[in-house]
């Protein structure tokens, strides 16, 4: 039986094989504690640190990362709770409204006060004579005829019945926010269709990253 010489065995040992061995024997240094005193790892500062010190450094960094993740999760949870409370208030306010005008007024006021929106607009889309359908002058000012050519700007939104968020075109902004079009950097355009009622609710922000 042939026996390999030590120098030949050494040639078969690579850094990968050492790493693999240590990963399969995590208790290796428990049986060879003397190595912990002589093994050193290069540090970015240029100074060498012992293996134990390096392990402590890694553990501290991992603890800092876990602590940050925990704080981030807590913050997200608190924000979600706050949004939930605001949504609850909004829903209750809408349920208490006895007229369409009250509902729209409550919706607009709460969006601006509780959700820190810069601009809110509502356009009610109606067929026929607006004056015969809407009870008050304030409501009639919100109305737009279904055949108004300006609605072509929102054809895809109304057809798909899906909100659109981001940066709207200048024409869209001038229609939705005639007095504040230049101040709106981003917005959410929300189509509302329910039992023959149709409208466009728009929420604008000075922050281009808000929507």
Coordinates of N, CA and C in Angstrom, one line a residue, residues 32-138:
X32 N -9.3 23.7 19.5 CA -8.0 24.3 19.2 C -7.9 25.7 19.6
X33 N -8.2 26.0 20.8 CA -8.3 27.4 21.2 C -7.0 28.2 21.1
X34 N -5.9 27.5 21.1 CA -4.6 28.1 21.0 C -4.5 28.9 19.6
X35 N -5.2 28.4 18.6 CA -5.1 29.1 17.3 C -5.8 30.4 17.3
X36 N -6.8 30.6 18.2 CA -7.4 31.9 18.3 C -6.5 33.0 18.7
X37 N -5.4 32.7 19.3 CA -4.4 33.7 19.8 C -3.4 34.1 18.7
X38 N -3.3 33.2 17.7 CA -2.3 33.5 16.7 C -2.8 33.8 15.4
X39 N -4.1 33.5 15.2 CA -4.7 33.9 13.9 C -5.2 35.3 13.9
X40 N -4.8 36.0 12.8 CA -5.1 37.5 12.7 C -5.8 37.7 11.3
X41 N -6.7 38.7 11.3 CA -7.4 39.0 10.0 C -7.1 40.5 9.7
X42 N -6.7 40.8 8.4 CA -6.5 42.2 8.1 C -7.8 43.0 8.3
X43 N -7.6 44.2 8.7 CA -8.6 45.2 9.0 C -8.5 46.3 8.0
X44 N -9.7 46.9 7.6 CA -9.6 48.0 6.6 C -8.7 49.2 7.1
X45 N -8.5 49.3 8.4 CA -7.7 50.4 8.9 C -6.2 50.1 8.7
X46 N -5.9 48.9 8.3 CA -4.5 48.5 8.1 C -3.9 47.7 9.2
X47 N -4.6 47.7 10.3 CA -4.1 46.9 11.5 C -4.7 45.5 11.5
X48 N -4.0 44.5 11.9 CA -4.5 43.2 12.0 C -5.3 43.0 13.3
X49 N -6.4 42.2 13.3 CA -7.2 42.0 14.5 C -7.2 40.5 14.6
X50 N -7.4 40.1 15.9 CA -7.5 38.6 16.2 C -8.8 38.1 15.7
X51 N -8.9 36.8 15.5 CA -10.1 36.1 15.1 C -11.3 36.4 16.0
X52 N -11.0 36.4 17.3 CA -12.0 36.7 18.3 C -12.6 38.1 18.1
X53 N -11.6 39.0 18.0 CA -12.0 40.4 17.8 C -12.9 40.6 16.5
X54 N -12.5 39.9 15.5 CA -13.2 40.0 14.2 C -14.6 39.4 14.4
X55 N -14.7 38.3 15.1 CA -16.0 37.7 15.4 C -16.9 38.7 16.2
X56 N -16.3 39.3 17.1 CA -17.1 40.3 17.9 C -17.6 41.5 17.1
X57 N -16.7 41.9 16.2 CA -17.0 43.0 15.3 C -18.2 42.6 14.4
X58 N -18.1 41.4 13.8 CA -19.2 40.9 13.0 C -20.5 40.8 13.7
X59 N -20.5 40.3 15.0 CA -21.7 40.2 15.8 C -22.3 41.6 16.1
X60 N -21.4 42.5 16.4 CA -21.9 43.9 16.7 C -22.6 44.5 15.5
X61 N -21.9 44.3 14.3 CA -22.5 44.8 13.1 C -23.9 44.2 12.8
X62 N -23.9 42.9 13.0 CA -25.2 42.2 12.8 C -26.3 42.6 13.7
X63 N -25.9 42.9 15.0 CA -26.8 43.4 16.0 C -27.3 44.8 15.6
X64 N -26.4 45.6 15.1 CA -26.8 46.9 14.7 C -27.8 46.9 13.5
X65 N -27.5 45.9 12.6 CA -28.4 45.8 11.4 C -29.8 45.3 11.8
X66 N -29.8 44.3 12.7 CA -31.1 43.8 13.2 C -31.9 44.8 14.0
X67 N -31.2 45.6 14.8 CA -31.8 46.7 15.5 C -32.4 47.7 14.6
X68 N -31.7 48.1 13.5 CA -32.3 49.0 12.6 C -33.5 48.5 11.9
X69 N -33.4 47.2 11.5 CA -34.6 46.5 10.8 C -35.8 46.5 11.8
X70 N -35.5 46.3 13.1 CA -36.6 46.2 14.0 C -37.2 47.6 14.2
X71 N -36.4 48.7 14.3 CA -36.9 50.0 14.4 C -37.7 50.4 13.1
X72 N -37.2 50.0 12.0 CA -37.9 50.3 10.7 C -39.3 49.6 10.7
X73 N -39.4 48.4 11.2 CA -40.6 47.6 11.2 C -41.6 48.3 12.2
X74 N -41.1 48.8 13.4 CA -41.9 49.5 14.3 C -42.5 50.8 13.7
X75 N -41.6 51.5 13.0 CA -42.1 52.7 12.4 C -43.2 52.5 11.3
X76 N -43.0 51.4 10.5 CA -44.0 51.1 9.5 C -45.3 50.7 10.2
X77 N -45.2 49.9 11.3 CA -46.4 49.6 12.0 C -47.1 50.8 12.6
X78 N -46.4 51.7 13.1 CA -47.0 52.9 13.7 C -47.7 53.8 12.5
X79 N -47.0 53.9 11.4 CA -47.5 54.6 10.3 C -48.8 53.9 9.8
X80 N -48.8 52.6 9.7 CA -50.0 51.9 9.3 C -51.2 52.1 10.2
X81 N -50.9 52.1 11.5 CA -51.9 52.3 12.5 C -52.5 53.7 12.3
X82 N -51.6 54.7 12.1 CA -52.1 56.1 11.9 C -53.0 56.2 10.7
X83 N -52.6 55.6 9.6 CA -53.4 55.6 8.4 C -54.7 54.9 8.6
X84 N -54.7 53.8 9.3 CA -55.9 53.0 9.6 C -56.9 53.9 10.3
X85 N -56.4 54.6 11.3 CA -57.3 55.5 12.1 C -57.9 56.6 11.3
X86 N -57.0 57.2 10.4 CA -57.5 58.2 9.5 C -58.6 57.7 8.5
X87 N -58.3 56.5 8.0 CA -59.3 55.9 7.1 C -60.6 55.6 7.8
X88 N -60.5 55.2 9.1 CA -61.7 54.9 9.9 C -62.5 56.2 10.0
X89 N -61.8 57.3 10.3 CA -62.5 58.6 10.5 C -63.2 59.0 9.2
X90 N -62.5 58.8 8.1 CA -63.0 59.2 6.8 C -64.2 58.4 6.4
X91 N -64.2 57.1 6.6 CA -65.4 56.2 6.3 C -66.6 56.6 7.2
X92 N -66.3 56.9 8.5 CA -67.4 57.3 9.4 C -68.1 58.6 8.9
X93 N -67.2 59.5 8.5 CA -67.7 60.8 8.0 C -68.6 60.7 6.8
X94 N -68.1 59.8 5.9 CA -68.9 59.6 4.6 C -70.2 58.9 4.9
X95 N -70.2 58.0 5.9 CA -71.4 57.2 6.3 C -72.4 58.2 6.9
X96 N -72.0 59.2 7.6 CA -72.8 60.1 8.3 C -73.4 61.2 7.4
X97 N -72.8 61.3 6.2 CA -73.3 62.3 5.2 C -74.7 61.9 4.7
X98 N -75.6 62.8 4.6 CA -77.0 62.5 4.2 C -77.2 63.0 2.7
X99 N -76.3 63.8 2.2 CA -76.4 64.2 0.8 C -75.1 64.1 0.1
X100 N -75.2 64.1 -1.2 CA -73.9 64.0 -2.0 C -73.0 65.2 -1.7
X101 N -73.6 66.4 -1.5 CA -72.8 67.6 -1.2 C -72.1 67.4 0.1
X102 N -72.7 66.9 1.1 CA -72.1 66.7 2.4 C -70.9 65.7 2.3
X103 N -71.2 64.6 1.5 CA -70.1 63.6 1.3 C -68.9 64.1 0.6
X104 N -69.1 64.9 -0.4 CA -68.0 65.5 -1.1 C -67.2 66.5 -0.3
X105 N -68.0 67.3 0.5 CA -67.3 68.3 1.3 C -66.5 67.6 2.4
X106 N -67.0 66.6 3.0 CA -66.3 65.8 4.1 C -65.1 65.2 3.5
X107 N -65.2 64.6 2.3 CA -64.1 63.9 1.7 C -63.0 64.9 1.4
X108 N -63.3 66.0 0.8 CA -62.3 67.0 0.5 C -61.6 67.5 1.7
X109 N -62.4 67.9 2.7 CA -61.8 68.4 4.0 C -60.9 67.5 4.7
X110 N -61.3 66.2 4.8 CA -60.5 65.2 5.5 C -59.3 64.8 4.7
X111 N -59.3 64.8 3.4 CA -58.1 64.5 2.6 C -57.1 65.6 2.8
X112 N -57.5 66.8 3.0 CA -56.5 67.9 3.1 C -56.0 68.0 4.6
X113 N -56.9 67.7 5.5 CA -56.5 67.9 6.9 C -55.8 66.7 7.5
X114 N -56.4 65.5 7.3 CA -55.8 64.2 7.8 C -54.7 63.6 7.0
X115 N -54.8 63.8 5.7 CA -53.8 63.1 4.9 C -52.8 64.1 4.2
X116 N -52.8 65.3 4.7 CA -51.8 66.3 4.3 C -51.7 66.4 2.7
X117 N -52.8 66.5 2.1 CA -52.8 66.7 0.6 C -52.8 68.2 0.3
X118 N -52.1 68.6 -0.7 CA -52.0 70.0 -1.1 C -53.3 70.5 -1.8
X119 N -53.7 69.6 -2.7 CA -54.9 70.0 -3.6 C -55.8 68.9 -3.8
X120 N -57.1 69.2 -3.7 CA -58.1 68.1 -4.0 C -59.2 68.8 -4.9
X121 N -59.6 68.0 -5.9 CA -60.7 68.5 -6.8 C -61.6 67.4 -7.1
X122 N -62.9 67.7 -7.4 CA -63.9 66.7 -7.7 C -64.6 67.2 -9.0
X123 N -64.8 66.4 -9.9 CA -65.6 66.7 -11.1 C -66.6 65.6 -11.3
X124 N -67.9 66.1 -11.2 CA -69.0 65.1 -11.4 C -69.4 65.1 -12.8
X125 N -69.5 63.9 -13.4 CA -69.8 63.7 -14.8 C -71.3 63.4 -14.9
X126 N -72.0 64.3 -15.6 CA -73.5 64.1 -15.7 C -74.0 64.1 -17.1
X127 N -75.0 63.4 -17.4 CA -75.7 63.5 -18.6 C -76.9 64.4 -18.4
X128 N -77.3 65.1 -19.4 CA -78.5 66.0 -19.3 C -78.2 67.3 -18.7
X129 N -79.2 68.0 -18.3 CA -79.1 69.4 -17.7 C -78.6 69.3 -16.2
X130 N -77.5 69.9 -16.0 CA -76.9 69.8 -14.6 C -77.8 70.5 -13.6
X131 N -78.4 71.6 -14.0 CA -79.2 72.4 -13.0 C -80.4 71.6 -12.5
X132 N -80.9 70.6 -13.3 CA -82.0 69.8 -12.9 C -81.7 68.7 -12.1
X133 N -80.4 68.3 -12.0 CA -80.0 67.2 -11.2 C -79.3 67.5 -9.9
X134 N -78.5 68.5 -9.9 CA -77.8 68.9 -8.7 C -78.5 70.0 -7.9
X135 N -78.6 69.8 -6.6 CA -79.5 70.7 -5.8 C -78.9 72.1 -5.5
X136 N -77.6 72.3 -5.5 CA -77.1 73.6 -5.1 C -76.1 74.1 -6.1
X137 N -75.9 75.4 -6.0 CA -75.0 76.0 -7.0 C -73.6 75.5 -6.8
X138 N -73.2 75.2 -5.5 CA -71.8 74.7 -5.3 C -71.6 73.4 -5.9

